[in-house]
Amino acid sequence: DTGVSQDPRHKITKRGQNVTFRCDPISEHNRLYWYRQTLGQGPEFLTYFQNEAQLEKSRLLSDRFSAERPKGSFSTLEIQRTEQGDSAMYLCASRLLTGNTIYFGEGSWLTVV
Amino acid sequence: AQRVTQPEKLLSVFKGAPVELKCNYSYSGSPELFWYVQYSRQRLQLLLRHISRESIKGFTADLNKGETSFHLKKPFAQEEDSAIYYCALSSGSRLTFGEGTQLTVNP
């Protein structure tokens, strides 16, 4: 499967712990996005990278959230000191700079207990 | 600020009936609009985009700038169309999604 892949697919963590999600975009895709989706809602934009540069961050992205894409390939999203309100699906997506189709991964489910 | 509204969270029709999923948007620029679909246990995937003016799986959508709408239509619904449909607007850098409409096509 050469689509966007995310790991882990499911994570249960205790409140206050840190979690990290990884996203491997489609090869050669310059842009990489992170979205958050809660039950019954559409995906909400968190941040995006063009190659290794983080170009935009949503107000939803509190200072407990940090995303990196160090070599312009895979990306990580870390949530520090998790709270119950962080429970959601975290979606990664990618696209070519010259394309207009964004391809999504299957998402990483986070449950904070 | 850009915004996408899908007024119906749930929509149920019988097989063979016409279906219309509504989408309204607000955006100050020239919009690029998309419909994404999520079938059960599958990833979110692009269904169609307004620029292409294409018909995918029998679905069409017309951008109406006067009414700021981009409704998705299919004349004869099939059971395999049951899914969650999201309307999305692109500002160039990112997509803004509506809340989605869960379509159920009954036999």
CSV table of C-alpha atoms in Angstrom, one decimal:
chain,number,residue,atom,x,y,z
A,1,ASP,CA,0.0,0.0,0.0
A,2,THR,CA,1.6,3.2,-1.1
A,3,GLY,CA,-0.9,5.5,0.6
A,4,VAL,CA,-0.5,7.7,3.6
A,5,SER,CA,0.3,5.5,6.6
A,6,GLN,CA,-0.1,6.4,10.3
A,7,ASP,CA,1.2,4.7,13.5
A,8,PRO,CA,-0.1,3.7,15.9
A,9,ARG,CA,-3.6,3.2,14.8
A,10,HIS,CA,-4.9,3.2,18.3
A,11,LYS,CA,-3.5,4.6,21.5
A,12,ILE,CA,-5.0,4.6,25.0
A,13,THR,CA,-3.1,6.7,27.5
A,14,LYS,CA,-3.6,8.1,31.0
A,15,ARG,CA,-4.2,11.7,31.5
A,16,GLY,CA,-1.0,13.6,31.9
A,17,GLN,CA,1.1,11.3,29.8
A,18,ASN,CA,2.8,12.3,26.5
A,19,VAL,CA,1.9,10.6,23.2
A,20,THR,CA,3.5,10.7,19.8
A,21,PHE,CA,2.0,9.8,16.4
A,22,ARG,CA,3.9,9.2,13.2
A,23,CYS,CA,2.8,9.9,9.7
A,24,ASP,CA,4.5,8.6,6.5
A,25,PRO,CA,3.1,10.6,3.5
A,26,ILE,CA,2.9,9.4,0.0
A,27,SER,CA,6.4,9.5,-1.5
A,28,GLU,CA,7.3,12.8,-3.2
A,29,HIS,CA,4.4,14.6,-1.6
A,30,ASN,CA,5.7,18.1,-0.5
A,31,ARG,CA,2.8,19.0,1.7
A,32,LEU,CA,1.8,17.2,4.8
A,33,TYR,CA,-1.2,18.0,6.9
A,34,TRP,CA,-2.5,17.1,10.4
A,35,TYR,CA,-6.2,17.2,11.2
A,36,ARG,CA,-8.2,16.3,14.3
A,37,GLN,CA,-11.6,14.7,14.1
A,38,THR,CA,-14.0,14.0,17.0
A,39,LEU,CA,-17.1,11.9,16.8
A,40,GLY,CA,-19.8,13.3,14.7
A,41,GLN,CA,-17.7,16.2,13.4
A,42,GLY,CA,-15.7,16.9,10.3
A,43,PRO,CA,-11.9,17.0,10.3
A,44,GLU,CA,-10.4,20.2,11.8
A,45,PHE,CA,-7.2,21.6,10.5
A,46,LEU,CA,-4.3,21.6,12.9
A,47,THR,CA,-1.1,22.3,11.0
A,48,TYR,CA,0.7,21.8,7.7
A,49,PHE,CA,4.2,21.5,6.3
A,50,GLN,CA,5.7,22.2,3.0
A,51,ASN,CA,8.7,20.0,2.9
A,52,GLU,CA,10.3,20.5,6.3
A,53,ALA,CA,8.9,23.9,7.0
A,54,GLN,CA,5.8,24.3,9.2
A,55,LEU,CA,3.9,27.0,7.4
A,56,GLU,CA,0.6,27.3,9.3
A,57,LYS,CA,-0.8,26.3,12.7
A,58,SER,CA,-4.3,26.5,13.8
A,59,ARG,CA,-5.4,28.2,17.0
A,60,LEU,CA,-6.6,24.7,18.0
A,61,LEU,CA,-2.9,23.7,18.3
A,62,SER,CA,-2.2,24.6,21.9
A,63,ASP,CA,1.3,24.8,23.3
A,64,ARG,CA,1.0,21.2,24.4
A,65,PHE,CA,1.0,20.1,20.8
A,66,SER,CA,4.1,20.0,18.6
A,67,ALA,CA,4.6,18.7,15.1
A,68,GLU,CA,7.8,18.1,13.2
A,69,ARG,CA,8.9,17.0,9.8
A,70,PRO,CA,12.7,17.1,10.1
A,71,LYS,CA,13.7,15.8,6.8
A,72,GLY,CA,10.7,16.7,4.7
A,73,SER,CA,9.5,13.1,4.7
A,74,PHE,CA,7.7,11.6,7.7
A,75,SER,CA,6.1,13.7,10.4
A,76,THR,CA,5.5,13.4,14.1
A,77,LEU,CA,2.7,14.9,16.2
A,78,GLU,CA,3.4,15.0,19.9
A,79,ILE,CA,0.9,15.8,22.6
A,80,GLN,CA,2.3,16.6,26.0
A,81,ARG,CA,0.4,16.3,29.3
A,82,THR,CA,-2.6,14.8,27.6
A,83,GLU,CA,-6.1,15.8,28.7
A,84,GLN,CA,-9.4,14.0,28.2
A,85,GLY,CA,-10.4,16.6,25.7
A,86,ASP,CA,-7.5,15.5,23.5
A,87,SER,CA,-9.4,12.2,22.8
A,88,ALA,CA,-10.0,12.2,19.1
A,89,MET,CA,-8.9,10.8,15.7
A,90,TYR,CA,-5.7,12.4,14.5
A,91,LEU,CA,-5.6,12.4,10.7
A,92,CYS,CA,-2.6,12.9,8.5
A,93,ALA,CA,-2.8,13.8,4.8
A,94,SER,CA,-0.5,14.7,2.0
A,95,ARG,CA,-0.5,16.1,-1.4
A,96,LEU,CA,1.8,17.3,-4.2
A,97,LEU,CA,2.4,21.0,-4.2
A,98,THR,CA,1.3,21.0,-7.9
A,99,GLY,CA,-1.7,18.9,-7.2
A,100,ASN,CA,-5.1,19.7,-5.7
A,101,THR,CA,-6.0,16.3,-4.3
A,102,ILE,CA,-5.3,15.7,-0.6
A,103,TYR,CA,-4.9,12.0,0.3
A,104,PHE,CA,-5.7,11.0,3.9
A,105,GLY,CA,-4.3,8.3,6.1
A,106,GLU,CA,-6.5,6.0,8.2
A,107,GLY,CA,-5.9,8.0,11.3
A,108,SER,CA,-4.7,7.4,14.8
A,109,TRP,CA,-7.3,7.1,17.5
A,110,LEU,CA,-6.4,8.6,20.8
A,111,THR,CA,-8.3,7.8,24.0
A,112,VAL,CA,-7.2,9.6,27.2
A,113,VAL,CA,-8.5,8.0,30.4
B,1,ALA,CA,-13.1,33.4,7.5
B,2,GLN,CA,-14.1,30.4,5.5
B,3,ARG,CA,-16.9,28.2,6.7
B,4,VAL,CA,-18.7,25.1,5.3
B,5,THR,CA,-22.2,24.1,6.5
B,6,GLN,CA,-23.9,20.8,6.0
B,7,PRO,CA,-27.4,21.2,7.5
B,8,GLU,CA,-28.3,17.5,7.6
B,9,LYS,CA,-26.3,15.2,9.9
B,10,LEU,CA,-28.4,12.2,8.9
B,11,LEU,CA,-30.2,11.4,5.6
B,12,SER,CA,-32.0,8.2,4.9
B,13,VAL,CA,-33.4,7.2,1.5
B,14,PHE,CA,-34.6,4.1,-0.2
B,15,LYS,CA,-32.6,2.4,-2.9
B,16,GLY,CA,-33.5,3.8,-6.3
B,17,ALA,CA,-34.6,7.2,-4.9
B,18,PRO,CA,-32.9,10.4,-5.7
B,19,VAL,CA,-30.6,11.9,-3.1
B,20,GLU,CA,-29.3,15.4,-2.5
B,21,LEU,CA,-26.8,16.3,0.2
B,22,LYS,CA,-26.7,19.9,0.9
B,23,CYS,CA,-23.6,22.1,1.3
B,24,ASN,CA,-23.3,25.8,1.8
B,25,TYR,CA,-20.1,27.8,2.2
B,26,SER,CA,-18.9,31.2,3.0
B,27,TYR,CA,-15.6,32.4,1.6
B,28,SER,CA,-14.4,35.8,0.5
B,29,GLY,CA,-12.2,34.6,-2.4
B,30,SER,CA,-12.8,32.3,-5.3
B,31,PRO,CA,-13.7,28.9,-3.8
B,32,GLU,CA,-12.4,25.5,-4.7
B,33,LEU,CA,-14.9,22.9,-3.4
B,34,PHE,CA,-14.7,19.2,-2.9
B,35,TRP,CA,-16.8,16.3,-1.7
B,36,TYR,CA,-15.0,13.7,0.3
B,37,VAL,CA,-16.6,10.4,1.4
B,38,GLN,CA,-15.9,7.9,4.1
B,39,TYR,CA,-17.2,4.4,3.8
B,40,SER,CA,-17.4,2.2,6.8
B,41,ARG,CA,-14.0,1.3,8.1
B,42,GLN,CA,-12.2,3.1,5.3
B,43,ARG,CA,-10.2,6.2,5.1
B,44,LEU,CA,-11.5,9.6,3.9
B,45,GLN,CA,-11.3,9.8,0.2
B,46,LEU,CA,-12.0,12.3,-2.5
B,47,LEU,CA,-15.3,11.8,-4.4
B,48,LEU,CA,-15.3,14.8,-6.7
B,49,ARG,CA,-14.1,18.4,-7.1
B,50,HIS,CA,-16.0,21.3,-8.7
B,51,ILE,CA,-13.2,22.2,-11.1
B,52,SER,CA,-13.4,18.9,-12.8
B,53,ARG,CA,-17.2,19.0,-13.4
B,54,GLU,CA,-17.1,15.2,-13.4
B,55,SER,CA,-19.5,12.5,-12.4
B,56,ILE,CA,-18.2,9.9,-10.0
B,57,LYS,CA,-20.2,6.8,-9.1
B,58,GLY,CA,-23.2,8.6,-10.5
B,59,PHE,CA,-22.8,11.7,-8.2
B,60,THR,CA,-22.6,15.2,-9.5
B,61,ALA,CA,-22.2,18.6,-7.8
B,62,ASP,CA,-22.6,22.0,-9.2
B,63,LEU,CA,-21.1,25.1,-7.7
B,64,ASN,CA,-23.7,27.9,-7.4
B,65,LYS,CA,-21.8,31.0,-6.5
B,66,GLY,CA,-25.0,33.1,-6.2
B,67,GLU,CA,-26.4,30.8,-3.5
B,68,THR,CA,-22.9,29.8,-2.2
B,69,SER,CA,-23.9,26.2,-2.5
B,70,PHE,CA,-22.3,23.0,-3.7
B,71,HIS,CA,-25.0,20.3,-3.3
B,72,LEU,CA,-24.2,16.7,-4.1
B,73,LYS,CA,-26.8,14.8,-6.1
B,74,LYS,CA,-27.4,11.3,-7.4
B,75,PRO,CA,-30.6,10.4,-9.3
B,76,PHE,CA,-30.8,6.8,-8.2
B,77,ALA,CA,-29.2,5.9,-4.8
B,78,GLN,CA,-27.6,2.5,-4.3
B,79,GLU,CA,-27.1,0.6,-1.0
B,80,GLU,CA,-23.3,0.9,-1.5
B,81,ASP,CA,-23.6,4.7,-1.4
B,82,SER,CA,-24.2,4.5,2.4
B,83,ALA,CA,-21.4,6.5,3.9
B,84,ILE,CA,-20.5,9.8,5.5
B,85,TYR,CA,-20.1,12.6,3.0
B,86,TYR,CA,-18.1,15.7,3.8
B,87,CYS,CA,-18.1,18.9,1.8
B,88,ALA,CA,-14.8,20.8,1.9
B,89,LEU,CA,-13.5,24.2,0.8
B,90,SER,CA,-9.9,24.8,-0.2
B,91,SER,CA,-8.3,28.2,0.5
B,92,GLY,CA,-5.2,27.0,-1.3
B,93,SER,CA,-3.2,26.0,1.7
B,94,ARG,CA,-5.7,23.8,3.5
B,95,LEU,CA,-9.2,22.2,3.5
B,96,THR,CA,-12.0,23.4,5.7
B,97,PHE,CA,-14.6,20.6,6.2
B,98,GLY,CA,-18.3,20.6,7.0
B,99,GLU,CA,-19.6,18.4,9.8
B,100,GLY,CA,-20.6,15.7,7.4
B,101,THR,CA,-23.9,14.0,6.4
B,102,GLN,CA,-24.4,10.3,7.1
B,103,LEU,CA,-26.3,8.9,4.2
B,104,THR,CA,-28.1,5.6,4.7
B,105,VAL,CA,-29.6,3.9,1.6
B,106,ASN,CA,-32.2,1.4,2.7
B,107,PRO,CA,-33.1,-1.7,0.5
